[in-house]
Amino acid sequence: MTRSTALTALLALSSIAAVHGFAPSRTQLPLQALPVSKAFIDTQSQPSRLNMADVVTEAEAPALNLPKPAMMDEGIFKFNKILIDSVYNIICFFYPVTGEKRDFARFYVLETVARVPYFAYLSVMHLRETFGERGLGESMRTHYAEADNELHHLLIMESLGGNENGIDRTLAQTMAFFYYWYVTVLYFFNEPAAYHLSELIEDHAFDTYDGFLTEYKEKLEGMPVPAIATKYYVEDNPY
């Protein structure tokens, strides 16, 4: 790393969030496994994120020799969006971005919640394996790698002081606890809907980090990169 700045570390977080336009990761799951619904394909709300050429519709799948994409009930889609937007709005209310150290508490809370779905996915997959289902290894490795990636996002925010306040830790952990059980049950019965939750969270994460980097770039350039960020993104370099 030629220039040690906190900006570099946060840019890495923002770039990781940016590739999560479809959950859990467009680069790691086959396109036909991604959830699709009429409500999901909304070019008005996400014109810069969604490349319509990348979307496989139910009608197109047979011609491409692919399984039909998993369809999501529009009611579940709307409920997921209300749920995640509500959680995000609570975080925004208690943690407005000000350019001060308290911003890292906001990011700590966000990262604590954002990593929960991967635990839920793995819990359900382990249960299915216990009862004899096989062929889950690749998906489990993918979700474990994603959980590890999210862990390092969280460790970076902790190293920047985001978890210093006990109230912040209690709020983040309480939200994560209840969210975990919701995602676990949802994933057991409806995998596309559970993946959609991750897509929504990563979308908010992208907006948060992108705006923060734009607004406070100069200030961040004067801060040292946390050692955990250097080790993970430079020395270990999992990508």
C-alpha atoms as one frame of an Amber mdcrd trajectory, in Angstrom:
protein
   0.000   0.000   0.000   1.780   3.112  -1.192  -0.341   5.590   0.705  -1.750
   4.672   4.111  -5.144   6.274   4.335  -8.422   5.285   5.905  -9.936   6.282
   2.571  -8.252   3.300   0.952  -9.810   0.904   3.430 -13.261   2.406   3.094
 -12.974   2.449  -0.684 -12.384  -1.272  -0.463 -15.579  -1.639   1.558 -17.522
   0.471  -0.921 -16.249  -1.516  -3.890 -17.205  -4.788  -2.205 -20.686  -3.443
  -1.470 -21.038  -2.261  -5.060 -20.709  -5.743  -6.500 -23.501  -6.993  -4.290
 -26.235  -5.534  -6.478 -27.839  -8.985  -6.376 -27.440 -11.044  -3.219 -25.464
 -12.830  -2.123 -22.971 -11.987  -4.878 -23.368 -11.621  -8.625 -19.811 -12.809
  -9.101 -20.249 -16.036  -7.153 -23.732 -17.395  -7.809 -25.063 -18.603 -11.154
 -27.389 -16.025 -12.660 -30.309 -18.439 -12.836 -30.194 -18.832  -9.033 -30.888
 -15.158  -8.427 -34.347 -14.021  -7.311 -36.412 -12.309  -9.989 -39.762 -10.548
  -9.800 -41.503  -7.762 -11.675 -41.072  -5.556  -8.654 -37.381  -6.464  -8.429
 -36.658  -5.409 -12.016 -37.193  -1.705 -11.437 -35.033   0.402 -13.714 -36.551
   3.634 -12.438 -35.376   3.140  -8.866 -31.935   1.709  -9.719 -30.971   2.841
 -13.219 -27.245   2.919 -12.496 -27.065  -0.404 -10.649 -29.140  -2.742 -12.751
 -27.922  -3.802 -16.159 -31.014  -5.232 -17.819 -28.791  -7.266 -20.156 -27.689
  -9.280 -17.099 -31.223 -10.238 -16.078 -32.512 -13.614 -17.193 -36.297 -13.610
 -17.354 -38.510 -16.651 -16.956 -39.313 -16.638 -20.692 -35.654 -16.383 -21.760
 -34.263 -19.133 -19.531 -35.212 -22.161 -21.699 -33.625 -20.646 -24.815 -30.355
 -20.194 -22.901 -30.517 -23.772 -21.615 -30.832 -22.512 -18.058 -33.287 -23.428
 -15.317 -36.061 -20.924 -14.834 -35.026 -18.192 -12.388 -36.467 -18.486  -8.906
 -39.502 -16.232  -8.734 -40.264 -14.193  -5.640 -43.743 -13.390  -4.427 -44.328
  -9.660  -4.752 -45.835  -9.515  -1.260 -42.637 -10.944   0.245 -40.604  -8.541
  -1.883 -42.514  -5.574  -0.487 -42.346  -6.843   3.108 -38.580  -7.359   2.828
 -38.147  -3.837   1.534 -40.284  -2.345   4.306 -38.367  -4.331   6.925 -34.883
  -3.389   5.718 -35.819   0.232   5.015 -37.251   0.483   8.542 -34.096  -0.927
  10.118 -31.947   1.375   8.008 -34.075   4.409   8.915 -33.695   3.580  12.611
 -29.930   3.493  12.162 -30.016   6.794  10.266 -32.142   8.411  13.001 -29.825
   7.419  15.837 -26.622   7.836  13.830 -26.761  10.828  11.451 -23.599  11.243
   9.375 -21.665  14.262  10.669 -18.075  13.636   9.633 -17.095  12.923  13.237
 -15.956   9.767  15.023 -19.562   8.808  15.811 -20.003   7.956  12.134 -17.988
   4.811  12.721 -20.541   3.746  15.342 -23.166   3.944  12.599 -21.015   1.804
  10.331 -20.392  -0.650  13.170 -24.136  -1.126  13.663 -24.701  -1.482   9.920
 -21.930  -4.059   9.516 -23.105  -6.038  12.550 -26.528  -6.432  10.960 -25.249
  -6.902   7.393 -23.265 -10.042   8.180 -26.158 -11.871   9.862 -27.764 -13.377
   6.708 -24.662 -15.402   5.869 -24.806 -17.045   9.311 -28.449 -17.859   8.710
 -27.782 -19.374   5.276 -25.005 -21.560   6.678 -27.109 -22.668   9.659 -29.865
 -23.921   7.387 -27.403 -25.604   5.035 -25.697 -27.400   7.920 -29.098 -28.596
   9.117 -29.956 -29.883   5.655 -26.628 -31.704   5.463 -27.294 -33.248   8.867
 -30.507 -34.718   7.497 -28.794 -36.172   4.454 -28.875 -33.486   1.763 -25.692
 -33.320  -0.303 -24.214 -31.075  -2.973 -24.207 -27.933  -0.801 -20.439 -27.633
  -0.469 -19.850 -24.919  -3.064 -22.662 -22.725  -1.774 -21.465 -23.189   1.792
 -17.916 -22.193   0.860 -19.271 -19.120  -0.929 -21.333 -18.019   2.045 -18.480
 -18.674   4.459 -16.201 -16.460   2.342 -18.871 -13.756   2.341 -19.244 -14.022
   6.115 -15.472 -13.692   6.498 -15.493 -10.645   4.231 -18.248  -9.043   6.310
 -16.343  -9.896   9.485 -13.402  -7.829   8.282 -15.684  -4.909   7.475 -16.832
  -5.111  11.084 -13.290  -5.432  12.458 -12.277  -2.319  10.541 -15.122  -0.336
  12.100 -14.227  -1.657  15.546 -10.612  -0.623  15.052 -11.858   2.878  14.204
 -13.742   3.065  17.508 -17.192   2.163  16.258 -17.943  -0.234  19.125 -16.621
   1.816  22.043 -20.073   2.685  23.394 -21.997  -0.041  25.200 -25.322   1.324
  23.987 -24.184   1.017  20.378 -23.101  -2.576  20.947 -26.378  -3.455  22.647
 -28.464  -1.930  19.853 -26.454  -3.636  17.098 -26.429  -7.037  18.791 -30.139
  -6.919  19.642 -31.071  -6.084  16.053 -28.731  -8.800  14.790 -30.192 -11.428
  17.148 -33.787 -11.017  15.992 -32.785 -10.509  12.375 -30.843 -13.784  12.423
 -33.905 -15.811  13.382 -36.081 -14.090  10.813 -33.598 -14.792   8.009 -33.076
 -18.386   9.171 -36.790 -19.188   9.007 -37.196 -17.328   5.728 -34.216 -19.094
   4.111 -35.530 -22.490   5.197 -38.800 -21.932   3.348 -37.900 -19.398   0.625
 -34.252 -18.992  -0.417 -34.770 -16.250  -3.051 -36.602 -14.069  -0.517 -33.757
 -14.504   1.976 -31.143 -13.591  -0.628 -33.214 -10.541  -1.461 -32.703  -9.305
   2.109 -28.947  -9.285   1.575 -29.370  -7.405  -1.692 -31.362  -4.712   0.086
 -28.841  -4.368   2.927 -25.872  -4.189   0.560 -27.690  -1.547  -1.459 -28.001
   0.626   1.649 -24.375  -0.088   2.530 -23.267   1.117  -0.898 -25.257   4.346
  -0.529 -23.848   4.930   2.965 -20.193   4.406   2.104 -20.349   6.076  -1.279
 -21.869   9.235   0.204 -19.444   9.236   3.120 -16.410   8.858   0.871 -17.581
  11.645  -1.402 -18.373  14.048   1.429 -15.340  13.451   3.661 -12.644  12.330
   1.238 -10.034  14.897   2.326 -10.498  14.151   6.008 -10.189  10.418   5.445
  -6.995  10.870   3.456  -5.362  12.230   6.605  -6.200   9.160   8.691  -4.037
   6.014   8.902  -5.394   2.758   7.551  -6.340   0.290  10.313  -3.864  -2.573
  10.586  -6.651  -5.119  10.071  -7.544  -3.532   6.718  -3.930  -3.672   5.520
  -3.600  -7.295   6.549  -6.847  -8.413   4.928  -6.876  -6.430   1.685  -3.124
  -6.204   1.025  -1.254  -8.985   2.813  -3.874 -11.737   2.718  -5.493 -10.375
  -0.491  -8.420 -12.814  -0.717  -9.449 -11.355  -4.081
